[in-house]
């Protein structure tokens, strides 16, 4: 289904936006095709009212079909001027055709592309079933189609555009292309770039910086939660968005960006966010900007939720902010307290790193941090530290042979707290130790000779880092 | 996300360096002095571990370097990038002035608005908004350099700040425990 959608996008693109449905019958092909594929195969080539008539009884015979009729039609993109209200109407063939025309107004990508293909290639009956076979006739689809049917399809071409120009403009989006703030009202869609966006530039500039610096994933992540969230509301437009598969979200998002990129070739630093107004909401660009802002903020709050412990069940900005404030305050207080503790423990502010490497600390530390699993006997060849230190270090190293252990344990305790798989990490930890010790000792004590050791990469396996995060 | 262990390592590095500088400069320090020095070097080290990519770190550094006595320490910890960082942090001061004037303007406008709408019923949403606003102000006061941030960037900065604080607390705790154990022996 994903691939089929993308294919359909491609088809649409190729066939262009202006698709005139001279004969409603052709569209009826598509429509009925969704219902009864077999019939269409035979009648694909002929495009006459007779087909409609022949299908007419079919249509009315199956009441269910009438519904799908309307919905299938919605999938057909129509640039014709038949932009009256769409709906499922029951009546004679004449009204049926009217119906078809009107339902054609609602564009729906996959079938529309198929339709176009059919119209351009009337001699290829094979296309029909192929395209129509991908026609999802499930109830969810029908529901969405129903919602679309109430939509004024006058400007559906506009609606379709962003989604039919995805791939080609991908590079735009990725390259920090233009995102324009467009307003898509439910009726009589107008795009309001220009003036409003100018005003919002200062705020957008900041957002743009954040957006551009944010991962592309975040954009897509933002896109996909938007869709379910919006789909939950009774909005045909958003339903339309939601219609498209989640896999097409990237193409959609980039389609958004891409469209703006195509339209505006202005300074690349400005970024606009393509927004669609929801049905029943003000289409004022201010409120749209507000909405975009709010969504961004709520997305960031989700990150914070993961970060701050105990915030997973909290909803609402105020409470979240409260929790965050408490957490930050507690962390700051901890820093103060620890600095006080260090001040008491160290009468002379000399931090004897090597001293900590002594075996004594190793063994005593093993107790509290019981997660340490490796035996103290494991030693690593460790070179002798140069004793010439600027008076800060008390060279009281009991056994340098165990220094690696000590460092290992000290740092291990950090890691153990974070990662469960401690024992597995044991072999890699010495690397961290070495590295850490080297950094600290080399930097602070400016030893002449480099501390020899396997200059192993101190980066932990990603699992640890993930655990930390 | 940046690997947290590298952040910790960097932080530890710079912190120890700063501490040694402090201790080498003065032979005898009172408890409070020591605590201050420890905290200061820890904060600056943490901020410099971010290499001034975040606003809060820049604000921290600029605040620290305002005090002349700390300047040497800050420069030492920052190392070679200190000059550029200082310049970056100076811009924050100017931003603050601009924000202050904006705030004054906004306040005057809001007072007018409040008078108009005082007759209307107080909606729950407005209460919620007020709550949120209050709390954002508190958060702004907590995060260094938060006064000049928009709401969105404030949240981002808080994210980063929380991560760094966590790393800082971890490292400090381990060091404290280690020294404690060492002293016991």
PDB file of C-alpha atoms in Angstrom, chain A residues 206-207 209-211 213 293 296-297 300-301 303-304 306-309 317-319 321-322 324-329 331-332 334-336 338-353 355-356 360-361 364-365 368 392-393 410 413-415 417-418 432 435-436 439-440 443-445 458-460 464-465 468-469, chain B residues 1-5 8-9 12-17 19-24 27-29 31 33-35 37-39 42-43 55 58 128 131-136 138-139 142-144 148-153 155-156 158-163 165-183 185:
ATOM      1  CA  UNK A 206      14.396  31.503  15.594  1.00  0.00           C
ATOM      2  CA  UNK A 207      12.207  28.575  14.960  1.00  0.00           C
ATOM      3  CA  UNK A 209      17.232  27.889  13.403  1.00  0.00           C
ATOM      4  CA  UNK A 210      15.877  25.309  15.730  1.00  0.00           C
ATOM      5  CA  UNK A 211      14.158  23.483  12.979  1.00  0.00           C
ATOM      6  CA  UNK A 213      19.296  22.235  13.639  1.00  0.00           C
ATOM      7  CA  UNK A 293       4.231  27.254  17.953  1.00  0.00           C
ATOM      8  CA  UNK A 296       6.451  22.641  18.596  1.00  0.00           C
ATOM      9  CA  UNK A 297       6.412  23.382  22.239  1.00  0.00           C
ATOM     10  CA  UNK A 300       9.655  19.539  23.140  1.00  0.00           C
ATOM     11  CA  UNK A 301       7.719  18.954  26.285  1.00  0.00           C
ATOM     12  CA  UNK A 303      11.260  15.132  25.301  1.00  0.00           C
ATOM     13  CA  UNK A 304      11.337  16.702  28.659  1.00  0.00           C
ATOM     14  CA  UNK A 306      11.262  11.455  29.133  1.00  0.00           C
ATOM     15  CA  UNK A 307      14.058  13.276  30.777  1.00  0.00           C
ATOM     16  CA  UNK A 308      12.430  14.290  33.983  1.00  0.00           C
ATOM     17  CA  UNK A 309      11.675  11.286  36.101  1.00  0.00           C
ATOM     18  CA  UNK A 317       1.852  22.299  30.456  1.00  0.00           C
ATOM     19  CA  UNK A 318       1.567  23.825  33.866  1.00  0.00           C
ATOM     20  CA  UNK A 319       2.101  20.616  35.751  1.00  0.00           C
ATOM     21  CA  UNK A 321       6.606  22.901  33.976  1.00  0.00           C
ATOM     22  CA  UNK A 322       6.189  22.491  37.669  1.00  0.00           C
ATOM     23  CA  UNK A 324      10.683  20.469  35.463  1.00  0.00           C
ATOM     24  CA  UNK A 325      11.240  23.348  37.799  1.00  0.00           C
ATOM     25  CA  UNK A 326      11.384  21.044  40.755  1.00  0.00           C
ATOM     26  CA  UNK A 327      13.814  18.779  39.038  1.00  0.00           C
ATOM     27  CA  UNK A 328      16.127  21.549  37.959  1.00  0.00           C
ATOM     28  CA  UNK A 329      16.052  23.009  41.430  1.00  0.00           C
ATOM     29  CA  UNK A 331      19.728  19.139  40.627  1.00  0.00           C
ATOM     30  CA  UNK A 332      21.126  22.526  41.384  1.00  0.00           C
ATOM     31  CA  UNK A 334      22.568  18.628  44.669  1.00  0.00           C
ATOM     32  CA  UNK A 335      25.436  20.380  42.990  1.00  0.00           C
ATOM     33  CA  UNK A 336      25.681  22.794  45.864  1.00  0.00           C
ATOM     34  CA  UNK A 338      28.182  18.021  46.650  1.00  0.00           C
ATOM     35  CA  UNK A 339      30.489  20.940  46.315  1.00  0.00           C
ATOM     36  CA  UNK A 340      30.104  21.524  50.027  1.00  0.00           C
ATOM     37  CA  UNK A 341      30.857  17.915  50.677  1.00  0.00           C
ATOM     38  CA  UNK A 342      33.922  18.054  48.543  1.00  0.00           C
ATOM     39  CA  UNK A 343      35.034  21.151  50.317  1.00  0.00           C
ATOM     40  CA  UNK A 344      34.804  19.418  53.670  1.00  0.00           C
ATOM     41  CA  UNK A 345      36.437  16.293  52.470  1.00  0.00           C
ATOM     42  CA  UNK A 346      39.266  18.124  50.886  1.00  0.00           C
ATOM     43  CA  UNK A 347      40.889  20.554  53.198  1.00  0.00           C
ATOM     44  CA  UNK A 348      43.303  21.615  50.596  1.00  0.00           C
ATOM     45  CA  UNK A 349      41.404  21.201  47.392  1.00  0.00           C
ATOM     46  CA  UNK A 350      43.823  18.697  46.164  1.00  0.00           C
ATOM     47  CA  UNK A 351      42.179  15.933  44.375  1.00  0.00           C
ATOM     48  CA  UNK A 352      44.377  13.024  44.422  1.00  0.00           C
ATOM     49  CA  UNK A 353      43.335  10.994  41.508  1.00  0.00           C
ATOM     50  CA  UNK A 355      45.431   8.077  45.385  1.00  0.00           C
ATOM     51  CA  UNK A 356      41.996   6.945  44.521  1.00  0.00           C
ATOM     52  CA  UNK A 360      41.889   0.251  49.315  1.00  0.00           C
ATOM     53  CA  UNK A 361      39.360   2.346  47.624  1.00  0.00           C
ATOM     54  CA  UNK A 364      35.772  -0.384  49.827  1.00  0.00           C
ATOM     55  CA  UNK A 365      33.924   0.825  46.835  1.00  0.00           C
ATOM     56  CA  UNK A 368      28.385   0.088  48.111  1.00  0.00           C
ATOM     57  CA  UNK A 392      49.514  18.749  44.432  1.00  0.00           C
ATOM     58  CA  UNK A 393      49.594  15.092  44.166  1.00  0.00           C
ATOM     59  CA  UNK A 410      35.155   4.383  39.806  1.00  0.00           C
ATOM     60  CA  UNK A 413      30.107   2.702  39.211  1.00  0.00           C
ATOM     61  CA  UNK A 414      28.885   5.445  37.011  1.00  0.00           C
ATOM     62  CA  UNK A 415      28.143   3.098  34.239  1.00  0.00           C
ATOM     63  CA  UNK A 417      24.166   2.825  37.659  1.00  0.00           C
ATOM     64  CA  UNK A 418      23.036   3.365  34.168  1.00  0.00           C
ATOM     65  CA  UNK A 432      37.359   3.871  29.463  1.00  0.00           C
ATOM     66  CA  UNK A 435      41.240   6.992  28.681  1.00  0.00           C
ATOM     67  CA  UNK A 436      39.817   8.727  31.641  1.00  0.00           C
ATOM     68  CA  UNK A 439      42.907  12.566  30.261  1.00  0.00           C
ATOM     69  CA  UNK A 440      42.763  13.540  33.819  1.00  0.00           C
ATOM     70  CA  UNK A 443      45.879  17.255  31.741  1.00  0.00           C
ATOM     71  CA  UNK A 444      46.047  18.034  35.329  1.00  0.00           C
ATOM     72  CA  UNK A 445      49.408  16.834  36.233  1.00  0.00           C
ATOM     73  CA  UNK A 458      37.134   4.986  25.342  1.00  0.00           C
ATOM     74  CA  UNK A 459      33.766   5.185  23.835  1.00  0.00           C
ATOM     75  CA  UNK A 460      31.435   2.729  25.314  1.00  0.00           C
ATOM     76  CA  UNK A 464      25.547   2.068  27.552  1.00  0.00           C
ATOM     77  CA  UNK A 465      24.979   5.433  26.176  1.00  0.00           C
ATOM     78  CA  UNK A 468      22.247   6.608  30.196  1.00  0.00           C
ATOM     79  CA  UNK A 469      19.894   8.562  28.165  1.00  0.00           C
TER      80      UNK A 469
ATOM     81  CA  UNK B   1      22.330  13.001  21.653  1.00  0.00           C
ATOM     82  CA  UNK B   2      25.907  13.488  22.556  1.00  0.00           C
ATOM     83  CA  UNK B   3      27.301  10.510  24.364  1.00  0.00           C
ATOM     84  CA  UNK B   4      27.006  11.277  28.038  1.00  0.00           C
ATOM     85  CA  UNK B   5      30.234   9.616  29.027  1.00  0.00           C
ATOM     86  CA  UNK B   8      31.409  13.536  31.771  1.00  0.00           C
ATOM     87  CA  UNK B   9      34.968  12.952  30.840  1.00  0.00           C
ATOM     88  CA  UNK B  12      35.929  15.972  34.814  1.00  0.00           C
ATOM     89  CA  UNK B  13      38.976  17.003  32.904  1.00  0.00           C
ATOM     90  CA  UNK B  14      38.218  20.634  33.003  1.00  0.00           C
ATOM     91  CA  UNK B  15      36.987  20.585  36.495  1.00  0.00           C
ATOM     92  CA  UNK B  16      40.086  19.018  37.891  1.00  0.00           C
ATOM     93  CA  UNK B  17      42.151  21.474  35.990  1.00  0.00           C
ATOM     94  CA  UNK B  19      40.471  22.999  40.898  1.00  0.00           C
ATOM     95  CA  UNK B  20      44.155  22.617  40.673  1.00  0.00           C
ATOM     96  CA  UNK B  21      44.441  26.135  39.491  1.00  0.00           C
ATOM     97  CA  UNK B  22      42.420  27.300  42.426  1.00  0.00           C
ATOM     98  CA  UNK B  23      44.399  25.396  44.939  1.00  0.00           C
ATOM     99  CA  UNK B  24      47.670  26.431  43.502  1.00  0.00           C
ATOM    100  CA  UNK B  27      47.340  28.067  49.973  1.00  0.00           C
ATOM    101  CA  UNK B  28      44.776  28.446  52.662  1.00  0.00           C
ATOM    102  CA  UNK B  29      41.141  28.706  51.897  1.00  0.00           C
ATOM    103  CA  UNK B  31      35.464  26.318  53.790  1.00  0.00           C
ATOM    104  CA  UNK B  33      35.905  29.735  49.686  1.00  0.00           C
ATOM    105  CA  UNK B  34      36.676  26.220  48.826  1.00  0.00           C
ATOM    106  CA  UNK B  35      33.086  25.421  48.212  1.00  0.00           C
ATOM    107  CA  UNK B  37      35.782  27.509  44.056  1.00  0.00           C
ATOM    108  CA  UNK B  38      34.628  23.973  43.624  1.00  0.00           C
ATOM    109  CA  UNK B  39      31.221  24.976  42.475  1.00  0.00           C
ATOM    110  CA  UNK B  42      32.406  22.763  38.165  1.00  0.00           C
ATOM    111  CA  UNK B  43      29.922  25.104  36.566  1.00  0.00           C
ATOM    112  CA  UNK B  55      22.774  29.733  25.393  1.00  0.00           C
ATOM    113  CA  UNK B  58      27.309  31.121  27.276  1.00  0.00           C
ATOM    114  CA  UNK B 128      -4.136  28.182  33.046  1.00  0.00           C
ATOM    115  CA  UNK B 131      -0.086  29.580  35.708  1.00  0.00           C
ATOM    116  CA  UNK B 132       1.989  28.570  32.794  1.00  0.00           C
ATOM    117  CA  UNK B 133       3.378  32.020  32.482  1.00  0.00           C
ATOM    118  CA  UNK B 134       4.341  32.158  36.102  1.00  0.00           C
ATOM    119  CA  UNK B 135       6.105  28.899  35.882  1.00  0.00           C
ATOM    120  CA  UNK B 136       7.937  29.781  32.748  1.00  0.00           C
ATOM    121  CA  UNK B 138      10.422  30.720  37.398  1.00  0.00           C
ATOM    122  CA  UNK B 139      12.106  28.393  34.962  1.00  0.00           C
ATOM    123  CA  UNK B 142      16.541  28.951  37.104  1.00  0.00           C
ATOM    124  CA  UNK B 143      18.185  28.336  33.806  1.00  0.00           C
ATOM    125  CA  UNK B 144      21.169  30.605  33.355  1.00  0.00           C
ATOM    126  CA  UNK B 148      16.330  36.395  26.933  1.00  0.00           C
ATOM    127  CA  UNK B 149      14.833  33.251  25.537  1.00  0.00           C
ATOM    128  CA  UNK B 150      11.579  32.619  23.858  1.00  0.00           C
ATOM    129  CA  UNK B 151       9.391  29.933  25.279  1.00  0.00           C
ATOM    130  CA  UNK B 152      10.420  27.397  22.736  1.00  0.00           C
ATOM    131  CA  UNK B 153      14.122  27.915  23.074  1.00  0.00           C
ATOM    132  CA  UNK B 155      12.454  24.429  26.714  1.00  0.00           C
ATOM    133  CA  UNK B 156      15.314  23.335  24.529  1.00  0.00           C
ATOM    134  CA  UNK B 158      16.238  23.372  29.784  1.00  0.00           C
ATOM    135  CA  UNK B 159      16.621  20.004  28.140  1.00  0.00           C
ATOM    136  CA  UNK B 160      20.276  20.533  27.587  1.00  0.00           C
ATOM    137  CA  UNK B 161      20.778  22.076  30.957  1.00  0.00           C
ATOM    138  CA  UNK B 162      19.156  19.165  32.722  1.00  0.00           C
ATOM    139  CA  UNK B 163      21.409  16.747  30.910  1.00  0.00           C
ATOM    140  CA  UNK B 165      23.407  19.064  35.416  1.00  0.00           C
ATOM    141  CA  UNK B 166      22.850  15.368  35.665  1.00  0.00           C
ATOM    142  CA  UNK B 167      26.303  14.627  34.344  1.00  0.00           C
ATOM    143  CA  UNK B 168      27.785  17.154  36.687  1.00  0.00           C
ATOM    144  CA  UNK B 169      26.038  15.719  39.688  1.00  0.00           C
ATOM    145  CA  UNK B 170      27.126  12.225  38.801  1.00  0.00           C
ATOM    146  CA  UNK B 171      30.748  13.103  38.424  1.00  0.00           C
ATOM    147  CA  UNK B 172      30.813  15.192  41.551  1.00  0.00           C
ATOM    148  CA  UNK B 173      29.153  12.510  43.554  1.00  0.00           C
ATOM    149  CA  UNK B 174      31.622   9.903  42.465  1.00  0.00           C
ATOM    150  CA  UNK B 175      34.535  12.128  43.150  1.00  0.00           C
ATOM    151  CA  UNK B 176      33.177  12.981  46.550  1.00  0.00           C
ATOM    152  CA  UNK B 177      32.675   9.362  47.399  1.00  0.00           C
ATOM    153  CA  UNK B 178      36.105   8.450  46.200  1.00  0.00           C
ATOM    154  CA  UNK B 179      37.789  11.152  48.210  1.00  0.00           C
ATOM    155  CA  UNK B 180      35.752  10.252  51.212  1.00  0.00           C
ATOM    156  CA  UNK B 181      36.807   6.683  51.019  1.00  0.00           C
ATOM    157  CA  UNK B 182      40.345   7.706  50.467  1.00  0.00           C
ATOM    158  CA  UNK B 183      40.290   9.843  53.520  1.00  0.00           C
ATOM    159  CA  UNK B 185      41.760   4.900  54.862  1.00  0.00           C
TER     160      UNK B 185
END
